[in-house]
Amino acid sequence: MSRSGDKKPVGFAIQLTAGGTAGAMEALCCQPLDTIKVRMQLSRSGLAPGTKPRGFLATGAMIVQRETPLALYKGLGAVLSGIVPKMAIRFASFETYKGWLADKETGKTSVGNIFIAGLGAGTTEAVFVVTPMEVVKIRLQAQQHSLADPLETPQYRNAGHAVYKIIREEGFSALYRGVSLTALRQATNQGANFTAYQELKKFAHQMQPELVDLPSYQHMVIGLISGAMGPFSNAPIDTIKTRLQKATAVPGTSAFQRIAAIAGDMWRQEGFRSFYKGITPRVLRVAPGQAIVFAVYERMRKIIETLQGSSEDKVYSE
């Protein structure tokens, strides 16, 4: 009997359904952590002498106290609207690149080529989905209005209104502000993520040769470990990207000049630690998020493949 790790690449429809479901579950569970991360990255607390930057728990408590618990889910609409194509593109492009880079004789892909396939998948999802989605999400999360006060009108009412207003006031290109940094972050994220996941999954199969499919809890543990790889490797990129996407463009300056100016300002005014602001909620958000994504994706893929197999068997028997 063939093992799950040796199966042929699944079809796009399965990746769309399984990946979209997995992404939606991740967003619903982890959005509050992402909102706290963004607020920490944008915060300039701790600049006054004798004060410390506001921490993870303090930032979350401040949001809840000032803006109600629902404020932790600001930007969720933008995330959910992009999560299905994002996950579909991530898994479909990874499987495609992995297939292209596989050995023609054995059909197996080396660890190095798996990493390259992950880089490609991360870059692809960043360009097609993640960048405009994150620009909108960050604009919504950065608004510190109270949801408990109906008379306090926010700049952006929802994701759709944010897209309309950004395009009208700043042009369509504003939705792609920070695309180079986003692509770099997503590429390194998925390169590390997929490589670690594939290798850990292979190791788990070697330790349990009697198992055809790994149980869901093992997929979650493997996803948790692999998901933590990216944030530690590219935290400075993510922090600069967040500040770049929050700010409006200065006429006559290139993207590189804006990135250099933000990085220089952070270094001079806030020091080295500012590049790692929000690392705690980011790891707490990304690692469990990947645990959820991989566990749900593997389960959904198995269910759909089983249903498709049953349908095909029924057709053949008739």
PDB file of C-alpha atoms in Angstrom:
ATOM      1  CA  MET A   1       0.000   0.000   0.000  1.00  0.00           C
ATOM      2  CA  SER A   2       1.401   3.436  -0.934  1.00  0.00           C
ATOM      3  CA  ARG A   3       2.096   5.998   1.697  1.00  0.00           C
ATOM      4  CA  SER A   4       0.649   9.519   1.679  1.00  0.00           C
ATOM      5  CA  GLY A   5       4.096  10.963   1.121  1.00  0.00           C
ATOM      6  CA  ASP A   6       4.453   8.975  -2.114  1.00  0.00           C
ATOM      7  CA  LYS A   7       1.143   9.920  -3.684  1.00  0.00           C
ATOM      8  CA  LYS A   8       1.029  11.794  -6.948  1.00  0.00           C
ATOM      9  CA  PRO A   9       0.336  15.542  -6.719  1.00  0.00           C
ATOM     10  CA  VAL A  10      -3.317  16.275  -6.040  1.00  0.00           C
ATOM     11  CA  GLY A  11      -5.506  18.252  -8.449  1.00  0.00           C
ATOM     12  CA  PHE A  12      -6.111  21.997  -8.313  1.00  0.00           C
ATOM     13  CA  ALA A  13      -9.742  21.571  -7.205  1.00  0.00           C
ATOM     14  CA  ILE A  14      -8.632  19.602  -4.158  1.00  0.00           C
ATOM     15  CA  GLN A  15      -5.967  22.200  -3.333  1.00  0.00           C
ATOM     16  CA  LEU A  16      -8.535  24.983  -3.695  1.00  0.00           C
ATOM     17  CA  THR A  17     -11.075  23.355  -1.387  1.00  0.00           C
ATOM     18  CA  ALA A  18      -8.678  21.926   1.185  1.00  0.00           C
ATOM     19  CA  GLY A  19      -6.381  24.959   1.203  1.00  0.00           C
ATOM     20  CA  GLY A  20      -9.260  27.443   1.380  1.00  0.00           C
ATOM     21  CA  THR A  21     -10.908  25.627   4.281  1.00  0.00           C
ATOM     22  CA  ALA A  22      -7.589  25.370   6.113  1.00  0.00           C
ATOM     23  CA  GLY A  23      -6.865  29.067   5.571  1.00  0.00           C
ATOM     24  CA  ALA A  24     -10.284  30.162   6.806  1.00  0.00           C
ATOM     25  CA  MET A  25      -9.864  28.133   9.999  1.00  0.00           C
ATOM     26  CA  GLU A  26      -6.424  29.647  10.530  1.00  0.00           C
ATOM     27  CA  ALA A  27      -7.698  33.208  10.071  1.00  0.00           C
ATOM     28  CA  LEU A  28     -10.623  32.774  12.471  1.00  0.00           C
ATOM     29  CA  CYS A  29      -8.376  31.309  15.172  1.00  0.00           C
ATOM     30  CA  CYS A  30      -5.333  33.560  14.807  1.00  0.00           C
ATOM     31  CA  GLN A  31      -6.516  37.016  13.675  1.00  0.00           C
ATOM     32  CA  PRO A  32      -6.322  38.601  17.173  1.00  0.00           C
ATOM     33  CA  LEU A  33      -2.626  37.713  17.389  1.00  0.00           C
ATOM     34  CA  ASP A  34      -2.003  39.304  13.992  1.00  0.00           C
ATOM     35  CA  THR A  35      -3.766  42.528  15.039  1.00  0.00           C
ATOM     36  CA  ILE A  36      -1.629  42.736  18.189  1.00  0.00           C
ATOM     37  CA  LYS A  37       1.495  42.099  16.076  1.00  0.00           C
ATOM     38  CA  VAL A  38       0.650  44.947  13.682  1.00  0.00           C
ATOM     39  CA  ARG A  39      -0.052  47.384  16.544  1.00  0.00           C
ATOM     40  CA  MET A  40       3.268  46.464  18.180  1.00  0.00           C
ATOM     41  CA  GLN A  41       5.149  46.971  14.914  1.00  0.00           C
ATOM     42  CA  LEU A  42       3.550  50.385  14.404  1.00  0.00           C
ATOM     43  CA  SER A  43       3.964  51.437  18.038  1.00  0.00           C
ATOM     44  CA  ARG A  44       6.631  53.924  19.075  1.00  0.00           C
ATOM     45  CA  SER A  45       6.168  53.307  22.786  1.00  0.00           C
ATOM     46  CA  GLY A  46       9.349  53.120  24.819  1.00  0.00           C
ATOM     47  CA  LEU A  47      11.049  56.057  23.081  1.00  0.00           C
ATOM     48  CA  ALA A  48      10.905  58.247  26.201  1.00  0.00           C
ATOM     49  CA  PRO A  49      13.875  57.820  28.565  1.00  0.00           C
ATOM     50  CA  GLY A  50      13.252  55.266  31.283  1.00  0.00           C
ATOM     51  CA  THR A  51      10.312  53.635  29.527  1.00  0.00           C
ATOM     52  CA  LYS A  52      10.040  50.233  27.880  1.00  0.00           C
ATOM     53  CA  PRO A  53       8.176  49.281  24.676  1.00  0.00           C
ATOM     54  CA  ARG A  54       4.644  48.022  25.325  1.00  0.00           C
ATOM     55  CA  GLY A  55       4.626  44.212  25.377  1.00  0.00           C
ATOM     56  CA  PHE A  56       2.387  41.592  23.796  1.00  0.00           C
ATOM     57  CA  LEU A  57      -0.133  41.225  26.660  1.00  0.00           C
ATOM     58  CA  ALA A  58      -0.204  44.958  27.399  1.00  0.00           C
ATOM     59  CA  THR A  59      -0.894  45.771  23.741  1.00  0.00           C
ATOM     60  CA  GLY A  60      -3.742  43.253  23.590  1.00  0.00           C
ATOM     61  CA  ALA A  61      -5.234  44.530  26.843  1.00  0.00           C
ATOM     62  CA  MET A  62      -5.038  48.132  25.629  1.00  0.00           C
ATOM     63  CA  ILE A  63      -6.884  47.267  22.391  1.00  0.00           C
ATOM     64  CA  VAL A  64      -9.633  45.446  24.298  1.00  0.00           C
ATOM     65  CA  GLN A  65      -9.972  48.230  26.888  1.00  0.00           C
ATOM     66  CA  ARG A  66     -10.072  51.118  24.428  1.00  0.00           C
ATOM     67  CA  GLU A  67     -11.758  49.550  21.430  1.00  0.00           C
ATOM     68  CA  THR A  68     -13.690  46.451  22.679  1.00  0.00           C
ATOM     69  CA  PRO A  69     -12.671  42.792  22.063  1.00  0.00           C
ATOM     70  CA  LEU A  70     -14.087  42.923  18.521  1.00  0.00           C
ATOM     71  CA  ALA A  71     -11.241  45.283  17.608  1.00  0.00           C
ATOM     72  CA  LEU A  72      -8.890  42.276  17.741  1.00  0.00           C
ATOM     73  CA  TYR A  73     -10.642  41.078  14.568  1.00  0.00           C
ATOM     74  CA  LYS A  74     -10.114  44.281  12.583  1.00  0.00           C
ATOM     75  CA  GLY A  75      -9.069  43.413   9.041  1.00  0.00           C
ATOM     76  CA  LEU A  76     -10.603  39.916   9.218  1.00  0.00           C
ATOM     77  CA  GLY A  77     -12.788  40.622   6.179  1.00  0.00           C
ATOM     78  CA  ALA A  78      -9.723  41.430   4.081  1.00  0.00           C
ATOM     79  CA  VAL A  79      -8.006  38.259   5.283  1.00  0.00           C
ATOM     80  CA  LEU A  80     -10.984  35.970   4.650  1.00  0.00           C
ATOM     81  CA  SER A  81     -11.596  37.445   1.188  1.00  0.00           C
ATOM     82  CA  GLY A  82      -8.035  36.602   0.176  1.00  0.00           C
ATOM     83  CA  ILE A  83      -7.407  33.399   2.113  1.00  0.00           C
ATOM     84  CA  VAL A  84      -8.980  30.967  -0.374  1.00  0.00           C
ATOM     85  CA  PRO A  85      -7.005  32.140  -3.439  1.00  0.00           C
ATOM     86  CA  LYS A  86      -3.907  32.587  -1.249  1.00  0.00           C
ATOM     87  CA  MET A  87      -3.951  29.002   0.009  1.00  0.00           C
ATOM     88  CA  ALA A  88      -4.971  27.619  -3.369  1.00  0.00           C
ATOM     89  CA  ILE A  89      -2.084  29.432  -5.051  1.00  0.00           C
ATOM     90  CA  ARG A  90       0.342  28.428  -2.278  1.00  0.00           C
ATOM     91  CA  PHE A  91      -0.317  24.701  -2.448  1.00  0.00           C
ATOM     92  CA  ALA A  92      -0.962  24.528  -6.207  1.00  0.00           C
ATOM     93  CA  SER A  93       2.185  26.485  -7.109  1.00  0.00           C
ATOM     94  CA  PHE A  94       4.309  24.548  -4.603  1.00  0.00           C
ATOM     95  CA  GLU A  95       3.190  21.199  -6.050  1.00  0.00           C
ATOM     96  CA  THR A  96       3.755  22.537  -9.582  1.00  0.00           C
ATOM     97  CA  TYR A  97       7.263  23.849  -8.875  1.00  0.00           C
ATOM     98  CA  LYS A  98       8.094  20.719  -6.888  1.00  0.00           C
ATOM     99  CA  GLY A  99       7.060  18.594  -9.884  1.00  0.00           C
ATOM    100  CA  TRP A 100       9.142  20.678 -12.291  1.00  0.00           C
ATOM    101  CA  LEU A 101      12.204  20.320 -10.050  1.00  0.00           C
ATOM    102  CA  ALA A 102      11.769  16.584  -9.405  1.00  0.00           C
ATOM    103  CA  ASP A 103      14.274  14.058 -10.714  1.00  0.00           C
ATOM    104  CA  LYS A 104      12.980  12.824 -14.088  1.00  0.00           C
ATOM    105  CA  GLU A 105      13.918   9.210 -13.386  1.00  0.00           C
ATOM    106  CA  THR A 106      12.917   8.743  -9.740  1.00  0.00           C
ATOM    107  CA  GLY A 107      10.200  11.405  -9.515  1.00  0.00           C
ATOM    108  CA  LYS A 108      11.626  12.542  -6.161  1.00  0.00           C
ATOM    109  CA  THR A 109      12.508  16.143  -5.291  1.00  0.00           C
ATOM    110  CA  SER A 110      15.678  16.916  -3.326  1.00  0.00           C
ATOM    111  CA  VAL A 111      15.654  18.991  -0.133  1.00  0.00           C
ATOM    112  CA  GLY A 112      17.315  21.911  -1.940  1.00  0.00           C
ATOM    113  CA  ASN A 113      14.727  21.870  -4.719  1.00  0.00           C
ATOM    114  CA  ILE A 114      11.887  21.634  -2.196  1.00  0.00           C
ATOM    115  CA  PHE A 115      13.251  24.829  -0.643  1.00  0.00           C
ATOM    116  CA  ILE A 116      13.367  26.474  -4.094  1.00  0.00           C
ATOM    117  CA  ALA A 117       9.774  25.328  -4.765  1.00  0.00           C
ATOM    118  CA  GLY A 118       8.774  26.896  -1.444  1.00  0.00           C
ATOM    119  CA  LEU A 119      10.503  30.151  -2.395  1.00  0.00           C
ATOM    120  CA  GLY A 120       8.600  30.147  -5.675  1.00  0.00           C
ATOM    121  CA  ALA A 121       5.277  29.413  -3.973  1.00  0.00           C
ATOM    122  CA  GLY A 122       5.787  32.230  -1.479  1.00  0.00           C
ATOM    123  CA  THR A 123       6.712  34.715  -4.194  1.00  0.00           C
ATOM    124  CA  THR A 124       3.722  33.684  -6.322  1.00  0.00           C
ATOM    125  CA  GLU A 125       1.194  34.100  -3.513  1.00  0.00           C
ATOM    126  CA  ALA A 126       2.750  37.424  -2.482  1.00  0.00           C
ATOM    127  CA  VAL A 127       2.348  38.927  -5.949  1.00  0.00           C
ATOM    128  CA  PHE A 128      -1.117  37.596  -6.728  1.00  0.00           C
ATOM    129  CA  VAL A 129      -2.867  37.852  -3.356  1.00  0.00           C
ATOM    130  CA  VAL A 130      -0.924  38.648  -0.196  1.00  0.00           C
ATOM    131  CA  THR A 131       0.362  42.169  -0.901  1.00  0.00           C
ATOM    132  CA  PRO A 132      -2.953  43.910  -1.699  1.00  0.00           C
ATOM    133  CA  MET A 133      -4.689  41.891   1.029  1.00  0.00           C
ATOM    134  CA  GLU A 134      -2.138  42.972   3.633  1.00  0.00           C
ATOM    135  CA  VAL A 135      -2.186  46.634   2.619  1.00  0.00           C
ATOM    136  CA  VAL A 136      -5.945  46.672   3.259  1.00  0.00           C
ATOM    137  CA  LYS A 137      -5.664  44.573   6.427  1.00  0.00           C
ATOM    138  CA  ILE A 138      -2.944  46.762   7.939  1.00  0.00           C
ATOM    139  CA  ARG A 139      -4.847  49.971   7.169  1.00  0.00           C
ATOM    140  CA  LEU A 140      -7.883  48.527   8.977  1.00  0.00           C
ATOM    141  CA  GLN A 141      -5.859  47.185  11.912  1.00  0.00           C
ATOM    142  CA  ALA A 142      -3.990  50.477  12.350  1.00  0.00           C
ATOM    143  CA  GLN A 143      -7.231  52.378  12.989  1.00  0.00           C
ATOM    144  CA  GLN A 144      -7.533  52.952  16.704  1.00  0.00           C
ATOM    145  CA  HIS A 145     -11.203  53.992  16.792  1.00  0.00           C
ATOM    146  CA  SER A 146     -13.578  52.416  19.276  1.00  0.00           C
ATOM    147  CA  LEU A 147     -16.093  49.947  17.897  1.00  0.00           C
ATOM    148  CA  ALA A 148     -18.265  50.683  20.952  1.00  0.00           C
ATOM    149  CA  ASP A 149     -18.837  54.296  19.858  1.00  0.00           C
ATOM    150  CA  PRO A 150     -21.075  54.475  16.742  1.00  0.00           C
ATOM    151  CA  LEU A 151     -20.469  58.234  16.440  1.00  0.00           C
ATOM    152  CA  GLU A 152     -16.730  57.754  16.037  1.00  0.00           C
ATOM    153  CA  THR A 153     -16.353  57.261  12.286  1.00  0.00           C
ATOM    154  CA  PRO A 154     -13.254  55.369  11.145  1.00  0.00           C
ATOM    155  CA  GLN A 155     -11.348  56.309   8.004  1.00  0.00           C
ATOM    156  CA  TYR A 156     -12.110  52.886   6.498  1.00  0.00           C
ATOM    157  CA  ARG A 157     -15.451  51.236   7.311  1.00  0.00           C
ATOM    158  CA  ASN A 158     -14.605  47.765   5.981  1.00  0.00           C
ATOM    159  CA  ALA A 159     -12.320  45.953   3.527  1.00  0.00           C
ATOM    160  CA  GLY A 160     -14.328  46.960   0.452  1.00  0.00           C
ATOM    161  CA  HIS A 161     -14.450  50.602   1.484  1.00  0.00           C
ATOM    162  CA  ALA A 162     -10.715  50.533   2.226  1.00  0.00           C
ATOM    163  CA  VAL A 163      -9.925  49.200  -1.273  1.00  0.00           C
ATOM    164  CA  TYR A 164     -12.140  51.867  -2.882  1.00  0.00           C
ATOM    165  CA  LYS A 165     -10.674  54.720  -0.827  1.00  0.00           C
ATOM    166  CA  ILE A 166      -7.044  53.634  -1.239  1.00  0.00           C
ATOM    167  CA  ILE A 167      -7.406  53.377  -5.026  1.00  0.00           C
ATOM    168  CA  ARG A 168      -9.314  56.671  -5.284  1.00  0.00           C
ATOM    169  CA  GLU A 169      -6.925  58.676  -3.087  1.00  0.00           C
ATOM    170  CA  GLU A 170      -3.583  56.974  -3.739  1.00  0.00           C
ATOM    171  CA  GLY A 171      -3.980  55.055  -6.977  1.00  0.00           C
ATOM    172  CA  PHE A 172      -4.101  51.321  -7.736  1.00  0.00           C
ATOM    173  CA  SER A 173      -0.363  50.961  -7.196  1.00  0.00           C
ATOM    174  CA  ALA A 174      -0.865  51.742  -3.490  1.00  0.00           C
ATOM    175  CA  LEU A 175      -2.332  48.265  -3.080  1.00  0.00           C
ATOM    176  CA  TYR A 176       1.073  46.899  -4.099  1.00  0.00           C
ATOM    177  CA  ARG A 177       3.117  49.067  -1.756  1.00  0.00           C
ATOM    178  CA  GLY A 178       5.791  46.878  -0.191  1.00  0.00           C
ATOM    179  CA  VAL A 179       5.392  44.084  -2.758  1.00  0.00           C
ATOM    180  CA  SER A 180       9.148  43.434  -2.872  1.00  0.00           C
ATOM    181  CA  LEU A 181       9.385  43.060   0.901  1.00  0.00           C
ATOM    182  CA  THR A 182       6.195  40.999   1.021  1.00  0.00           C
ATOM    183  CA  ALA A 183       7.512  38.685  -1.694  1.00  0.00           C
ATOM    184  CA  LEU A 184      10.832  38.346   0.143  1.00  0.00           C
ATOM    185  CA  ARG A 185       9.046  37.589   3.411  1.00  0.00           C
ATOM    186  CA  GLN A 186       6.613  35.096   1.864  1.00  0.00           C
ATOM    187  CA  ALA A 187       9.388  33.417  -0.134  1.00  0.00           C
ATOM    188  CA  THR A 188      11.579  32.853   2.914  1.00  0.00           C
ATOM    189  CA  ASN A 189       8.523  31.845   4.968  1.00  0.00           C
ATOM    190  CA  GLN A 190       7.362  29.189   2.537  1.00  0.00           C
ATOM    191  CA  GLY A 191      10.868  28.037   1.642  1.00  0.00           C
ATOM    192  CA  ALA A 192      11.588  27.272   5.294  1.00  0.00           C
ATOM    193  CA  ASN A 193       8.022  26.145   6.011  1.00  0.00           C
ATOM    194  CA  PHE A 194       7.621  23.587   3.211  1.00  0.00           C
ATOM    195  CA  THR A 195      11.183  22.265   3.546  1.00  0.00           C
ATOM    196  CA  ALA A 196      10.853  21.692   7.287  1.00  0.00           C
ATOM    197  CA  TYR A 197       7.357  20.238   6.898  1.00  0.00           C
ATOM    198  CA  GLN A 198       8.321  17.798   4.141  1.00  0.00           C
ATOM    199  CA  GLU A 199      11.463  16.622   5.965  1.00  0.00           C
ATOM    200  CA  LEU A 200       9.734  16.257   9.337  1.00  0.00           C
ATOM    201  CA  LYS A 201       6.859  14.420   7.688  1.00  0.00           C
ATOM    202  CA  LYS A 202       9.320  12.069   5.977  1.00  0.00           C
ATOM    203  CA  PHE A 203      11.081  11.471   9.310  1.00  0.00           C
ATOM    204  CA  ALA A 204       7.761  10.718  11.042  1.00  0.00           C
ATOM    205  CA  HIS A 205       6.962   8.117   8.371  1.00  0.00           C
ATOM    206  CA  GLN A 206      10.389   6.519   8.804  1.00  0.00           C
ATOM    207  CA  MET A 207       9.832   6.248  12.561  1.00  0.00           C
ATOM    208  CA  GLN A 208       6.357   4.742  12.026  1.00  0.00           C
ATOM    209  CA  PRO A 209       6.621   2.518   8.925  1.00  0.00           C
ATOM    210  CA  GLU A 210       3.379   0.776   9.785  1.00  0.00           C
ATOM    211  CA  LEU A 211       1.330   3.969   9.241  1.00  0.00           C
ATOM    212  CA  VAL A 212      -0.119   4.716   5.805  1.00  0.00           C
ATOM    213  CA  ASP A 213      -1.243   8.225   6.850  1.00  0.00           C
ATOM    214  CA  LEU A 214      -0.009  10.241   9.803  1.00  0.00           C
ATOM    215  CA  PRO A 215      -2.678  11.163  12.385  1.00  0.00           C
ATOM    216  CA  SER A 216      -3.893  14.774  12.472  1.00  0.00           C
ATOM    217  CA  TYR A 217      -2.158  15.586  15.750  1.00  0.00           C
ATOM    218  CA  GLN A 218       1.210  14.707  14.176  1.00  0.00           C
ATOM    219  CA  HIS A 219       0.469  16.951  11.187  1.00  0.00           C
ATOM    220  CA  MET A 220      -0.305  19.722  13.705  1.00  0.00           C
ATOM    221  CA  VAL A 221       2.953  19.235  15.633  1.00  0.00           C
ATOM    222  CA  ILE A 222       4.984  19.141  12.404  1.00  0.00           C
ATOM    223  CA  GLY A 223       3.161  22.242  11.101  1.00  0.00           C
ATOM    224  CA  LEU A 224       3.755  24.036  14.412  1.00  0.00           C
ATOM    225  CA  ILE A 225       7.511  23.448  14.211  1.00  0.00           C
ATOM    226  CA  SER A 226       7.810  24.271  10.499  1.00  0.00           C
ATOM    227  CA  GLY A 227       5.633  27.354  10.882  1.00  0.00           C
ATOM    228  CA  ALA A 228       7.949  28.880  13.487  1.00  0.00           C
ATOM    229  CA  MET A 229      10.934  28.815  11.112  1.00  0.00           C
ATOM    230  CA  GLY A 230       9.954  31.800   8.958  1.00  0.00           C
ATOM    231  CA  PRO A 231       9.157  34.492  11.562  1.00  0.00           C
ATOM    232  CA  PHE A 232      12.537  34.226  13.258  1.00  0.00           C
ATOM    233  CA  SER A 233      14.390  34.416   9.942  1.00  0.00           C
ATOM    234  CA  ASN A 234      12.618  37.441   8.473  1.00  0.00           C
ATOM    235  CA  ALA A 235      11.175  39.529  11.346  1.00  0.00           C
ATOM    236  CA  PRO A 236      13.017  42.756  10.284  1.00  0.00           C
ATOM    237  CA  ILE A 237      11.593  42.430   6.759  1.00  0.00           C
ATOM    238  CA  ASP A 238       8.057  42.055   8.138  1.00  0.00           C
ATOM    239  CA  THR A 239       8.342  45.037  10.496  1.00  0.00           C
ATOM    240  CA  ILE A 240       9.672  47.373   7.771  1.00  0.00           C
ATOM    241  CA  LYS A 241       6.981  46.097   5.394  1.00  0.00           C
ATOM    242  CA  THR A 242       4.225  46.838   7.904  1.00  0.00           C
ATOM    243  CA  ARG A 243       5.383  50.429   8.399  1.00  0.00           C
ATOM    244  CA  LEU A 244       5.801  50.924   4.656  1.00  0.00           C
ATOM    245  CA  GLN A 245       2.256  49.691   3.930  1.00  0.00           C
ATOM    246  CA  LYS A 246       0.760  51.797   6.717  1.00  0.00           C
ATOM    247  CA  ALA A 247       2.319  55.037   5.423  1.00  0.00           C
ATOM    248  CA  THR A 248       1.222  57.037   2.393  1.00  0.00           C
ATOM    249  CA  ALA A 249       3.759  57.388  -0.400  1.00  0.00           C
ATOM    250  CA  VAL A 250       5.982  60.478  -0.582  1.00  0.00           C
ATOM    251  CA  PRO A 251       5.940  61.878  -4.145  1.00  0.00           C
ATOM    252  CA  GLY A 252       9.238  61.624  -5.963  1.00  0.00           C
ATOM    253  CA  THR A 253      10.680  58.824  -3.831  1.00  0.00           C
ATOM    254  CA  SER A 254      11.310  55.276  -4.990  1.00  0.00           C
ATOM    255  CA  ALA A 255      10.302  52.159  -3.058  1.00  0.00           C
ATOM    256  CA  PHE A 256      13.945  51.510  -2.167  1.00  0.00           C
ATOM    257  CA  GLN A 257      14.348  55.053  -0.820  1.00  0.00           C
ATOM    258  CA  ARG A 258      11.215  54.649   1.348  1.00  0.00           C
ATOM    259  CA  ILE A 259      12.424  51.282   2.669  1.00  0.00           C
ATOM    260  CA  ALA A 260      15.871  52.709   3.447  1.00  0.00           C
ATOM    261  CA  ALA A 261      14.333  55.747   5.154  1.00  0.00           C
ATOM    262  CA  ILE A 262      12.062  53.617   7.349  1.00  0.00           C
ATOM    263  CA  ALA A 263      14.886  51.245   8.294  1.00  0.00           C
ATOM    264  CA  GLY A 264      17.239  54.145   9.038  1.00  0.00           C
ATOM    265  CA  ASP A 265      14.629  55.939  11.143  1.00  0.00           C
ATOM    266  CA  MET A 266      13.935  52.751  13.128  1.00  0.00           C
ATOM    267  CA  TRP A 267      17.645  52.185  13.755  1.00  0.00           C
ATOM    268  CA  ARG A 268      18.330  55.768  14.885  1.00  0.00           C
ATOM    269  CA  GLN A 269      15.239  56.362  16.998  1.00  0.00           C
ATOM    270  CA  GLU A 270      14.303  52.920  18.332  1.00  0.00           C
ATOM    271  CA  GLY A 271      17.398  50.760  18.054  1.00  0.00           C
ATOM    272  CA  PHE A 272      18.017  47.193  16.905  1.00  0.00           C
ATOM    273  CA  ARG A 273      15.180  45.710  18.958  1.00  0.00           C
ATOM    274  CA  SER A 274      12.608  47.680  16.954  1.00  0.00           C
ATOM    275  CA  PHE A 275      13.189  45.365  13.979  1.00  0.00           C
ATOM    276  CA  TYR A 276      11.861  42.489  16.092  1.00  0.00           C
ATOM    277  CA  LYS A 277       8.779  44.271  17.423  1.00  0.00           C
ATOM    278  CA  GLY A 278       5.772  41.985  17.352  1.00  0.00           C
ATOM    279  CA  ILE A 279       7.877  38.816  17.068  1.00  0.00           C
ATOM    280  CA  THR A 280       6.046  37.150  19.994  1.00  0.00           C
ATOM    281  CA  PRO A 281       2.503  37.503  18.597  1.00  0.00           C
ATOM    282  CA  ARG A 282       3.807  36.767  15.102  1.00  0.00           C
ATOM    283  CA  VAL A 283       5.305  33.429  16.164  1.00  0.00           C
ATOM    284  CA  LEU A 284       2.214  32.721  18.278  1.00  0.00           C
ATOM    285  CA  ARG A 285       0.091  33.507  15.239  1.00  0.00           C
ATOM    286  CA  VAL A 286       2.118  31.910  12.419  1.00  0.00           C
ATOM    287  CA  ALA A 287       3.228  28.682  14.127  1.00  0.00           C
ATOM    288  CA  PRO A 288      -0.219  27.576  15.399  1.00  0.00           C
ATOM    289  CA  GLY A 289      -1.656  28.928  12.148  1.00  0.00           C
ATOM    290  CA  GLN A 290       0.520  26.579  10.140  1.00  0.00           C
ATOM    291  CA  ALA A 291      -0.354  23.747  12.524  1.00  0.00           C
ATOM    292  CA  ILE A 292      -4.034  24.373  11.757  1.00  0.00           C
ATOM    293  CA  VAL A 293      -3.416  24.831   8.023  1.00  0.00           C
ATOM    294  CA  PHE A 294      -1.462  21.624   7.500  1.00  0.00           C
ATOM    295  CA  ALA A 295      -3.703  19.503   9.750  1.00  0.00           C
ATOM    296  CA  VAL A 296      -6.918  20.747   8.112  1.00  0.00           C
ATOM    297  CA  TYR A 297      -5.380  20.632   4.613  1.00  0.00           C
ATOM    298  CA  GLU A 298      -4.200  17.026   4.987  1.00  0.00           C
ATOM    299  CA  ARG A 299      -7.547  15.951   6.481  1.00  0.00           C
ATOM    300  CA  MET A 300      -9.643  17.737   3.859  1.00  0.00           C
ATOM    301  CA  ARG A 301      -7.453  16.402   1.046  1.00  0.00           C
ATOM    302  CA  LYS A 302      -7.845  12.852   2.327  1.00  0.00           C
ATOM    303  CA  ILE A 303     -11.628  13.220   2.639  1.00  0.00           C
ATOM    304  CA  ILE A 304     -11.985  14.647  -0.873  1.00  0.00           C
ATOM    305  CA  GLU A 305      -9.687  12.015  -2.382  1.00  0.00           C
ATOM    306  CA  THR A 306     -11.691   9.289  -0.608  1.00  0.00           C
ATOM    307  CA  LEU A 307     -14.966  10.710  -1.916  1.00  0.00           C
ATOM    308  CA  GLN A 308     -13.546  10.997  -5.435  1.00  0.00           C
ATOM    309  CA  GLY A 309     -12.232   7.447  -5.251  1.00  0.00           C
ATOM    310  CA  SER A 310     -15.616   6.184  -4.088  1.00  0.00           C
ATOM    311  CA  SER A 311     -17.329   8.023  -6.946  1.00  0.00           C
ATOM    312  CA  GLU A 312     -14.905   6.564  -9.491  1.00  0.00           C
ATOM    313  CA  ASP A 313     -15.340   3.047  -8.076  1.00  0.00           C
ATOM    314  CA  LYS A 314     -19.104   3.467  -8.341  1.00  0.00           C
ATOM    315  CA  VAL A 315     -18.855   4.585 -11.975  1.00  0.00           C
ATOM    316  CA  TYR A 316     -16.575   1.668 -12.871  1.00  0.00           C
ATOM    317  CA  SER A 317     -18.817  -0.848 -11.091  1.00  0.00           C
ATOM    318  CA  GLU A 318     -21.812   0.346 -13.047  1.00  0.00           C
TER     319      GLU A 318
END
